[in-house]
Coordinates of C-alpha atoms and ligand atoms in Angstrom, one line a residue:
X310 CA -36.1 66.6 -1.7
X311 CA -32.9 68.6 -2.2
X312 CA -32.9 69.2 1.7
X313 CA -33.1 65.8 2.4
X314 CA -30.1 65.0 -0.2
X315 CA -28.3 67.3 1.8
X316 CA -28.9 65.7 4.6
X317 CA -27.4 62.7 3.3
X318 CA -24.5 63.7 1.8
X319 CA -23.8 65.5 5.0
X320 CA -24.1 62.2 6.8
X321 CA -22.1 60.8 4.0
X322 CA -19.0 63.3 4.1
X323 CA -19.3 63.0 7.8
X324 CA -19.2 59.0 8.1
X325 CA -16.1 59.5 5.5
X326 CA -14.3 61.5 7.9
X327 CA -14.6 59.5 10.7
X328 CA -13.2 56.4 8.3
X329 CA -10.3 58.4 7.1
X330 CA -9.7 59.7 10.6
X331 CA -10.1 56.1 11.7
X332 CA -7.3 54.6 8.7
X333 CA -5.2 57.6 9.5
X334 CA -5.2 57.0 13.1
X335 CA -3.5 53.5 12.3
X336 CA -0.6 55.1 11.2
X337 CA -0.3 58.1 13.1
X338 CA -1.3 56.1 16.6
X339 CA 2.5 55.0 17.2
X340 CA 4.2 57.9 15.6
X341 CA 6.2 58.6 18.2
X342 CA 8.1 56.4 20.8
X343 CA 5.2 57.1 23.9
X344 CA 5.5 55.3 26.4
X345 CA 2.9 54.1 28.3
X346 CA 2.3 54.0 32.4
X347 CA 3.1 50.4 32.2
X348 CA 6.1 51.4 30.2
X349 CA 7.5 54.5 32.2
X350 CA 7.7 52.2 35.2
X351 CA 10.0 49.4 32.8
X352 CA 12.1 52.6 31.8
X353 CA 12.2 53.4 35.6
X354 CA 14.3 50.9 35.7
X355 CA 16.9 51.4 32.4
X356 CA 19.5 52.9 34.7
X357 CA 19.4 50.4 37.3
X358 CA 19.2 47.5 35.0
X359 CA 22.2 48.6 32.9
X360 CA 23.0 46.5 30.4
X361 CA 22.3 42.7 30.7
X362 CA 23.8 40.2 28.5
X363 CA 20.1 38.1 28.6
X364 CA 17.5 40.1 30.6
X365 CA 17.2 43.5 29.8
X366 CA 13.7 45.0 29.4
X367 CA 11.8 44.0 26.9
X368 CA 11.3 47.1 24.6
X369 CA 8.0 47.9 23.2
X370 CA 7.0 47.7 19.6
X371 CA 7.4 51.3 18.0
X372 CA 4.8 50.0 15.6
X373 CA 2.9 47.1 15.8
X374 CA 2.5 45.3 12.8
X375 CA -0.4 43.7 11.9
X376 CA -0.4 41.3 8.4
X377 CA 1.2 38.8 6.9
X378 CA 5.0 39.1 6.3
X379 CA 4.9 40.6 2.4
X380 CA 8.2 41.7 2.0
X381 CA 7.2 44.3 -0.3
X382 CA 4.5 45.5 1.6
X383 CA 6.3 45.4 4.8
X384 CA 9.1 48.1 2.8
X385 CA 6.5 50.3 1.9
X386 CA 4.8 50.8 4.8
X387 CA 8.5 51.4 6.5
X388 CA 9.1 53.9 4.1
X389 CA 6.1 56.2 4.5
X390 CA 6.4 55.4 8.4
X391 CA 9.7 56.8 8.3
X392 CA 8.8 59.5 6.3
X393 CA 6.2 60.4 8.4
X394 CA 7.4 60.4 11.7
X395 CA 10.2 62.9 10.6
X396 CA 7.7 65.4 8.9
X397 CA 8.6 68.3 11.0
X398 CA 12.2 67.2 11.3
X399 CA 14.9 69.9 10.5
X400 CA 17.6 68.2 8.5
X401 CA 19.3 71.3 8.3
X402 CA 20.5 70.3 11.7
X403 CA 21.7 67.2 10.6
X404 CA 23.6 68.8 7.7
X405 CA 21.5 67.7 4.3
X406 CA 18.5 69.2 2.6
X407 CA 15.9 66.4 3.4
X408 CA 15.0 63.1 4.3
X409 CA 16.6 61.2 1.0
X410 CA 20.0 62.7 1.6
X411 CA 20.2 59.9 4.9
X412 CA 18.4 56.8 2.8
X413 CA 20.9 54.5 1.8
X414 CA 17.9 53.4 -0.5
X415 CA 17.8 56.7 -2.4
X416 CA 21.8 56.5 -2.6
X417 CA 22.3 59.0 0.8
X418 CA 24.6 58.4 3.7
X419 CA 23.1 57.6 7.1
X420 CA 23.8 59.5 10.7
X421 CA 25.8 56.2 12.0
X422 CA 26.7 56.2 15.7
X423 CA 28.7 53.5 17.4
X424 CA 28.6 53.3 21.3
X425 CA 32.0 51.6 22.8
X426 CA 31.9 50.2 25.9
X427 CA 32.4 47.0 28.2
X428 CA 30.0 44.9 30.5
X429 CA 27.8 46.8 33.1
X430 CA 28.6 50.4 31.8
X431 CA 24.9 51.9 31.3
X432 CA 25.0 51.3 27.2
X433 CA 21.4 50.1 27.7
X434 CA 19.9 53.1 28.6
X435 CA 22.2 55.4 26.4
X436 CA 21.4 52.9 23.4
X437 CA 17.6 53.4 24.4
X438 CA 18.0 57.1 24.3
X439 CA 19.2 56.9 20.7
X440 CA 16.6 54.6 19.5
X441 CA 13.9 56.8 20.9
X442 CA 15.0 59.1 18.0
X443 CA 12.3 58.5 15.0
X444 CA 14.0 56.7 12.3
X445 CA 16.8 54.9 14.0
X446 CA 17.7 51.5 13.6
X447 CA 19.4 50.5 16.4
X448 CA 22.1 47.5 15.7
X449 CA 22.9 46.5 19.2
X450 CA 25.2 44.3 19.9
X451 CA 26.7 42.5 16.7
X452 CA 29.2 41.0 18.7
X453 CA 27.2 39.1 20.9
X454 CA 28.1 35.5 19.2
X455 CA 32.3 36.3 19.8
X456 CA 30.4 35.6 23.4
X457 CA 32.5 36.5 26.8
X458 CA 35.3 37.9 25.3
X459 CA 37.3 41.6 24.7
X460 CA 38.8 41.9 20.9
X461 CA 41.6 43.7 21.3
X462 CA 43.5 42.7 17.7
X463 CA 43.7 39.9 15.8
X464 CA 43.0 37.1 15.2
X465 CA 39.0 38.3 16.3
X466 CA 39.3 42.0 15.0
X467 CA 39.1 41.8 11.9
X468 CA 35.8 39.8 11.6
X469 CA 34.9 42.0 14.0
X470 CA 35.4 45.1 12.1
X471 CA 34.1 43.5 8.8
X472 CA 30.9 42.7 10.6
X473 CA 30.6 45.8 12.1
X474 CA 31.0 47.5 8.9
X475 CA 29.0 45.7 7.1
X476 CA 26.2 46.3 9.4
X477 CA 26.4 49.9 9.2
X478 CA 26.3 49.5 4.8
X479 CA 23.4 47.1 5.4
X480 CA 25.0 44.5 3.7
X481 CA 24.6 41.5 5.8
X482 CA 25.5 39.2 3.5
X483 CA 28.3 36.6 5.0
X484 CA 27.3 36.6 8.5
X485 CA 25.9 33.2 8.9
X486 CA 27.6 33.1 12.2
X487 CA 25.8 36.6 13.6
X488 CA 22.6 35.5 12.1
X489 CA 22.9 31.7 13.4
X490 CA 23.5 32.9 16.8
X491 CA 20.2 35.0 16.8
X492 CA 18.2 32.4 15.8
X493 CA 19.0 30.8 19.3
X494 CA 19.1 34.3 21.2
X495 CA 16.5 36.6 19.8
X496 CA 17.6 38.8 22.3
X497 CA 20.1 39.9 20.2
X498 CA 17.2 41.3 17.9
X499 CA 14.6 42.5 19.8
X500 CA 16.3 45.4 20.5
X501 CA 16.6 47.1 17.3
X502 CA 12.6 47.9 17.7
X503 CA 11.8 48.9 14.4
X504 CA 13.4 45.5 12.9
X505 CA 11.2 43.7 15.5
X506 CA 7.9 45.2 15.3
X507 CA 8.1 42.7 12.0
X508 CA 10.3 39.8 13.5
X509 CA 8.3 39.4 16.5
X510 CA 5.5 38.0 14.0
X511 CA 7.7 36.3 11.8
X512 CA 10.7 35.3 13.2
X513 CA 12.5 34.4 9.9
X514 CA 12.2 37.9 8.8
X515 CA 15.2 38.4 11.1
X516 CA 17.4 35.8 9.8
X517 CA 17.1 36.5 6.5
X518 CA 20.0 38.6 5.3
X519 CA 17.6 40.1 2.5
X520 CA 15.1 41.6 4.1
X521 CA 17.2 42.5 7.0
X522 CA 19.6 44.5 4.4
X523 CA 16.8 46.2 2.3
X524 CA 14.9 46.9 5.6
X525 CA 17.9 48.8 7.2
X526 CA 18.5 50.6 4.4
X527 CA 15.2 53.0 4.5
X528 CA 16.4 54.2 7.9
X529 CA 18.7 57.9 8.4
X530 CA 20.1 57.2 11.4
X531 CA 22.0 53.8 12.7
X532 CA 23.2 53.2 16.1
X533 CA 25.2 50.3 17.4
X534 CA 26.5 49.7 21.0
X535 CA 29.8 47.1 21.6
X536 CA 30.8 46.2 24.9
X537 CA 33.6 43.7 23.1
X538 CA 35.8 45.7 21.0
X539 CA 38.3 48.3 22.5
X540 CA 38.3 52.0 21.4
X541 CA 41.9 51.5 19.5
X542 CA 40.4 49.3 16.7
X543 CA 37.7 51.7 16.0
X544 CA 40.5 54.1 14.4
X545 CA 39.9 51.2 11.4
X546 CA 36.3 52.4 11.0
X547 CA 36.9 56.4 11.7
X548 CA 39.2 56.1 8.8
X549 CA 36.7 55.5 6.4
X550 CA 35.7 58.2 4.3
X551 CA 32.3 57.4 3.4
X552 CA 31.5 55.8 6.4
X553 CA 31.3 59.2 8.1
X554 CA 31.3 57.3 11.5
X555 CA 30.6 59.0 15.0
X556 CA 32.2 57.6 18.4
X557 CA 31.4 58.1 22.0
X558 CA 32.8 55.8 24.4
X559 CA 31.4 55.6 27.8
X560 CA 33.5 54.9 30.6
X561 CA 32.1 53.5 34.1
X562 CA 33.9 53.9 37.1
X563 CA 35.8 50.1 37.9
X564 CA 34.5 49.5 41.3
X565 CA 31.0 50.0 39.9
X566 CA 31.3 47.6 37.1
X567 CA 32.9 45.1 39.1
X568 CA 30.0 45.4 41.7
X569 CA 27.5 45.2 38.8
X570 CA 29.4 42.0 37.4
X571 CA 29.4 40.7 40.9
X572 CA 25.4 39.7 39.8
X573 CA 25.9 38.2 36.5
X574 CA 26.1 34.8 36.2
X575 CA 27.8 35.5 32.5
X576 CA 30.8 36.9 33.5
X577 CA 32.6 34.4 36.3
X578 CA 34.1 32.3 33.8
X579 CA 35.6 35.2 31.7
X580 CA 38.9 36.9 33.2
X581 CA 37.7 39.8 30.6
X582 CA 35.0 39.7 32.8
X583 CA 36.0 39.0 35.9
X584 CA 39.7 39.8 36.6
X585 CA 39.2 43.7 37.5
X586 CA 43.2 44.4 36.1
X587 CA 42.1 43.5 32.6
X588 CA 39.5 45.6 32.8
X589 CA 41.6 48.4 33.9
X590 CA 43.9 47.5 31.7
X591 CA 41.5 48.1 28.8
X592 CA 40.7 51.5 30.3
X593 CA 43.9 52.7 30.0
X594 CA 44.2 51.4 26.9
X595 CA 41.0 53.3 25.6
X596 CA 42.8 56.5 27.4
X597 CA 45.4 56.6 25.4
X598 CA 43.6 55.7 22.2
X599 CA 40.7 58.7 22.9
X600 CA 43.6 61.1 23.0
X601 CA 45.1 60.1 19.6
X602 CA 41.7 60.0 18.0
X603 CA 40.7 63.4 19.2
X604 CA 43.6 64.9 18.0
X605 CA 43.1 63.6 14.5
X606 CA 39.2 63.6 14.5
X607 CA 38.3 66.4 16.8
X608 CA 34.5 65.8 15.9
X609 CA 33.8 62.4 16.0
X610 CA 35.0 61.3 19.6
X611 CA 33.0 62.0 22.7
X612 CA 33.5 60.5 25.9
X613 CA 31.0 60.3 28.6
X614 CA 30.7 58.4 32.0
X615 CA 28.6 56.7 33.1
X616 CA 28.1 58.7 36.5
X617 CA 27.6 62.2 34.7
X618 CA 24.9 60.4 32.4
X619 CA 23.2 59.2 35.3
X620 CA 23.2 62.4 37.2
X621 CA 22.7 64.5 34.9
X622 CA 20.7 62.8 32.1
X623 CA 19.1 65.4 30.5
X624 CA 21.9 67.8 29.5
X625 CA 24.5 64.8 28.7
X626 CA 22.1 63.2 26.3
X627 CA 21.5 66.9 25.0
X628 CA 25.0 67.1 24.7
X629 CA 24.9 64.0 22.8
X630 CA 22.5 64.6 20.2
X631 CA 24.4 68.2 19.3
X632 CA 27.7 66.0 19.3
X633 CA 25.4 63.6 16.9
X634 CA 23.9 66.8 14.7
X635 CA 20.5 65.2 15.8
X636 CA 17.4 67.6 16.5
X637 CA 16.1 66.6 19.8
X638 CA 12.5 65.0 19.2
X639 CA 9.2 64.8 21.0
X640 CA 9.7 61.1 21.8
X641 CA 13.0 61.7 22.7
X642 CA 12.1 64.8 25.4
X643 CA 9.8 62.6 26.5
X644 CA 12.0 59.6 27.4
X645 CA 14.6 62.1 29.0
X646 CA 11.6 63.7 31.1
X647 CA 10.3 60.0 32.0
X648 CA 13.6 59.7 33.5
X649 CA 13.9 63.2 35.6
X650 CA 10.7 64.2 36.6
X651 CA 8.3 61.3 37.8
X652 CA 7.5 60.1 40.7
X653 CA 8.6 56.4 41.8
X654 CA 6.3 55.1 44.1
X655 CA 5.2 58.2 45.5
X656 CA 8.4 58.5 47.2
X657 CA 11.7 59.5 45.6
X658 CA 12.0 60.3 42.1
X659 CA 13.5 58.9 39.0
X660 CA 16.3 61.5 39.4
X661 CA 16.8 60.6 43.1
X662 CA 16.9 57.0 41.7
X663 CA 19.4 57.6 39.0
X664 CA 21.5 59.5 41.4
X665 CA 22.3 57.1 43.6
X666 CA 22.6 53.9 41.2
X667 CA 26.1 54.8 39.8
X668 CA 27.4 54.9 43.8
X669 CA 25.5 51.5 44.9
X670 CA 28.8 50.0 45.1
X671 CA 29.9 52.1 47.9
X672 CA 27.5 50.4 50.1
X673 CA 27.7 47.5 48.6
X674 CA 31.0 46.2 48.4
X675 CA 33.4 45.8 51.8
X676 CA 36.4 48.0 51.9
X677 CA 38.5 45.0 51.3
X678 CA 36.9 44.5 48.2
X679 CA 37.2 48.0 47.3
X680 CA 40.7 47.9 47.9
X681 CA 41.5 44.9 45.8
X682 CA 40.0 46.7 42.7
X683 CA 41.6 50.1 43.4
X684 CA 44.7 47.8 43.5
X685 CA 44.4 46.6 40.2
X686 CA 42.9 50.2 38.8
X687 CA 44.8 53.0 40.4
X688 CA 46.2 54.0 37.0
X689 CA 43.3 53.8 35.3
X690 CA 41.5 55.8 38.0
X691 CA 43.6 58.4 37.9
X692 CA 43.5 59.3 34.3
X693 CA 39.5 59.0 34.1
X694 CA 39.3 60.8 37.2
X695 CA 37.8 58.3 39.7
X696 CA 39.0 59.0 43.6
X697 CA 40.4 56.5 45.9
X698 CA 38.4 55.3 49.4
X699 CA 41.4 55.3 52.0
X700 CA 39.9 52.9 54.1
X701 CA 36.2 51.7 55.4
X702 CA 35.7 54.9 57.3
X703 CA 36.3 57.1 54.2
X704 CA 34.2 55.2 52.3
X705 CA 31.5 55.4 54.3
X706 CA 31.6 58.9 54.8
X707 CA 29.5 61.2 53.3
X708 CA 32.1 63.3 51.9
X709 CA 33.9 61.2 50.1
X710 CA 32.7 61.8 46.5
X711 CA 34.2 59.4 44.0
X712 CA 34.4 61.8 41.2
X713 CA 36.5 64.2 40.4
X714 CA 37.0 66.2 37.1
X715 CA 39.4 64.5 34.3
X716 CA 41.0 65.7 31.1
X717 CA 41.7 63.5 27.8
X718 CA 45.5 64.7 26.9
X719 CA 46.7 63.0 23.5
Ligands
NAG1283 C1 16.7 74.3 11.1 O1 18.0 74.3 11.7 C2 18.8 75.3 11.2 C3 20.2 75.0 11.7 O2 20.2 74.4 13.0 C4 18.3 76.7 11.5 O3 19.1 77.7 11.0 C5 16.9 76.8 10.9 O4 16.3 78.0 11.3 C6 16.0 75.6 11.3 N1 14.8 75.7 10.6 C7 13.6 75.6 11.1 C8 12.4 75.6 10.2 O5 13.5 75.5 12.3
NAG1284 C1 19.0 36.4 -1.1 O1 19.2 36.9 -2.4 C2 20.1 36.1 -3.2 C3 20.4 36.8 -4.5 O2 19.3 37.6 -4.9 C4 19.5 34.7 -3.4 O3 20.4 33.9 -4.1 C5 19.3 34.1 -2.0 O4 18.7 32.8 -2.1 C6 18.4 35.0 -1.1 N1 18.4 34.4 0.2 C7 17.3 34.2 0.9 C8 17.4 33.7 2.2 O5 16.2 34.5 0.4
NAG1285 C1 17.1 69.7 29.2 O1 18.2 70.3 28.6 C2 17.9 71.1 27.5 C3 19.2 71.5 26.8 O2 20.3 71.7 27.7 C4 17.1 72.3 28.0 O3 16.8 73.2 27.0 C5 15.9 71.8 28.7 O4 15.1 72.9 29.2 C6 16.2 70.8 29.7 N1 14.9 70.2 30.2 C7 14.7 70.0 31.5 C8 13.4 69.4 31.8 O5 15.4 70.3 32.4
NAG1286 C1 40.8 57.3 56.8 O1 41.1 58.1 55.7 C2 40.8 59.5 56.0 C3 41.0 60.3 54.7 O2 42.2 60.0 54.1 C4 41.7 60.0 57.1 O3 41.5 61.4 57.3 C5 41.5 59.2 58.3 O4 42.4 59.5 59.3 C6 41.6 57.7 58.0 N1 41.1 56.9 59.2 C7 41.8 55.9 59.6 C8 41.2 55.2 60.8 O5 42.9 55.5 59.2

């Protein structure tokens, strides 16, 4: 009799385990950002792609939500997710004690990054290797309803800098305009994957300024990329104290962009797009303002380009996250490796692919066209350290190596 009690409440412990195994496998399935097969070979892609305005990969779900849309329910489960994935997370690194010391929720300030750029730059895949961090929400592209157009003062700046702001308080209170756009172009929110593991279910959880404030407030780290807004209005948001914002602006060789544009049915009808001497223009521009704003805030300007990203992704996006004062992840590691070390196709690798992607252009474009852009860029080329092609031969050649070393001087 007692044997056979045992028995049972051996089988009974044991079927318990299996359940609580089972529950806590719900949570713990899509802790970190891990890619699948199907996924690795969309990823493949990232630095080819770049950034599109409408068809960019779809990103996957970090965690797939399953009920009905209960606000309150919805904010608790984010909160223990959060908590959660960062477990073994050393905040030290990121200069607090713990986890609360990031919530805006629990009266903390966030790890904000903001990405500056312009059109056909590779923010897609640097914004990807941000949001692969556990925790993030990534803001994208709150820009995106100013449509083809860089904001380089008034009269657009300074709803551009109240919006951007107020995204990174997660007050989105007044922004009708950002939030009617969406509505039309969910692309603009299906980026930011922990906002859309929800949305994607519910669509009206996106435009609603309530939940998407309280919702963005349980994250530690926000990231935002802009490919509108030039690098001299963002001395407007490094100015504020509490913000505590971090910069890095990525910078993409001209003849590169202008080959990527070349594709984009977007950009023809923009000059900011289109007209490689405004682009140029804007380079210089952001040269002059990355010197000022490294001199006063040593710490919170990096620059990167695009070229040095793509070959050499894993130490830049190292040398990111240290510039950040982010601990590298699992999920992040991961995403790096996908991009280094894998096969494509059995034949070249990811690395090989990467590698040659930010030179396409050379085999692309005819000299003449080359010439017409170096025309319009030569300043610009020389400060960010981008070689001249002398003529077809010379670009052809396999010596001639666009890139040369460069130096921000204030
Ligand atoms: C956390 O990071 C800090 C500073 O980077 C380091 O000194 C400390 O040893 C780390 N703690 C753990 C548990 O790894
Ligand atoms: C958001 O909250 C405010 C104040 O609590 C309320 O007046 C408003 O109707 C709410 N908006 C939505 C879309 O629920
Ligand atoms: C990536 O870079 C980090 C830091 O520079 C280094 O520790 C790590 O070994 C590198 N990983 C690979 C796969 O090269
Ligand atoms: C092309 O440019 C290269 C490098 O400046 C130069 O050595 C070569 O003579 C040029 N060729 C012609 C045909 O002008």
């Amino acid at each position: 009799m007692l044997r056979r009690l045992n028995f049972y409440s051996i089988c009974f412990a044991f079927g318990l385990s299996v359940l609580l195994i089972l529950a806590g496998s719900r949570y713990t399935d899509n802790t970190n950002y891990r890619p699948s097969t199907e996924s690795r070979r969309n990823i493949r892609n990232y630095l080819k792609i770049e950034d599109g305005e409408n068809n960019s990969p779809q990103p996957l779900p970090t965690n797939p939500y399953d009920g009905s849309p209960n606000i309150e329910k919805i904010l608790e489960k984010t909160r223990t997710k959060v908590k959660l994935d960062l477990i073994n997370y050393n905040f030290t690194t990121s200069g607090v004690q713990k986890l609360e010391d990031l919530l805006i929720e629990s009266g903390g300030n966030p790890i904000r990054s903001l990405i500056i750029s312009t059109w056909r730059s590779g923010t897609t895949f640097l914004g990807e290797v941000l949001n692969t961090m556990p925790g993030n929400f990534y803001h994208y592209e709150p820009l995106l309803n100013f449509n083809i157009v860089q904001i380089r003062g008034p009269p657009y700046s300074d709803k551009a800098l109240s919006t951007i702001k107020g995204m990174f308080y997660c007050n989105f209170n007044n922004m009708e305009e950002y939030f009617e756009y969406g509505k039309v172009h969910l692309h603009q929110f299906n980026h930011n994957t922990r906002l859309w593991d929800h949305c994607k279910y519910k669509k009206e959880l996106c435009f609603d300024a309530n939940f998407t404030s309280k919702f963005c407030k349980l994250f530690p780290f926000q990231s935002m990329k802009v490919v509108r807004l030039r690098l001299r209005l963002v001395q407007e948001l490094l100015d504020d104290k509490q913000l505590n914002l971090k910069v890095v602006l990525l910078i993409r060789d001209p003849r590169g962009v202008m080959q990527s544009r070349k594709h984009r049915d977007f950009c023809k009808p923009a000059p900011d797009c289109w007209r490689p001497e405004l682009l140029c223009a804007d380079m210089i521009s952001d040269y002059v303002a990355a010197g000022r704003l490294l001199q006063q805030y040593p710490n919170r300007l990096m620059v990167i380009r695009y070229e040095e990203l793509a070959l050499n992704p894993n130490s830049t996006a190292h040398k990111l996250l240290k510039f950040l004062k982010l601990n590298p992840t699992s999920s992040f590691e991961e995403f790096i490796h996908s991009h280094t070390t894998l096969d494509v196709a059995g034949v070249s690798s990811t690395f090989r692919v990467s590698r040659e992607v930010p030179f396409r252009w050379k085999n692309v474009l005819s000299f003449n066209n080359v010439e017409e852009i170096q025309l319009a860029c030569k300043d610009a080329m020389d400060l960010w350290g981008y070689r001249m092609a002398h003529n077809a031969s010379h670009l052809a050649s396999k010596e001639f190596n666009p890139l040369e070393p460069f130096k921000v001087t204030q």
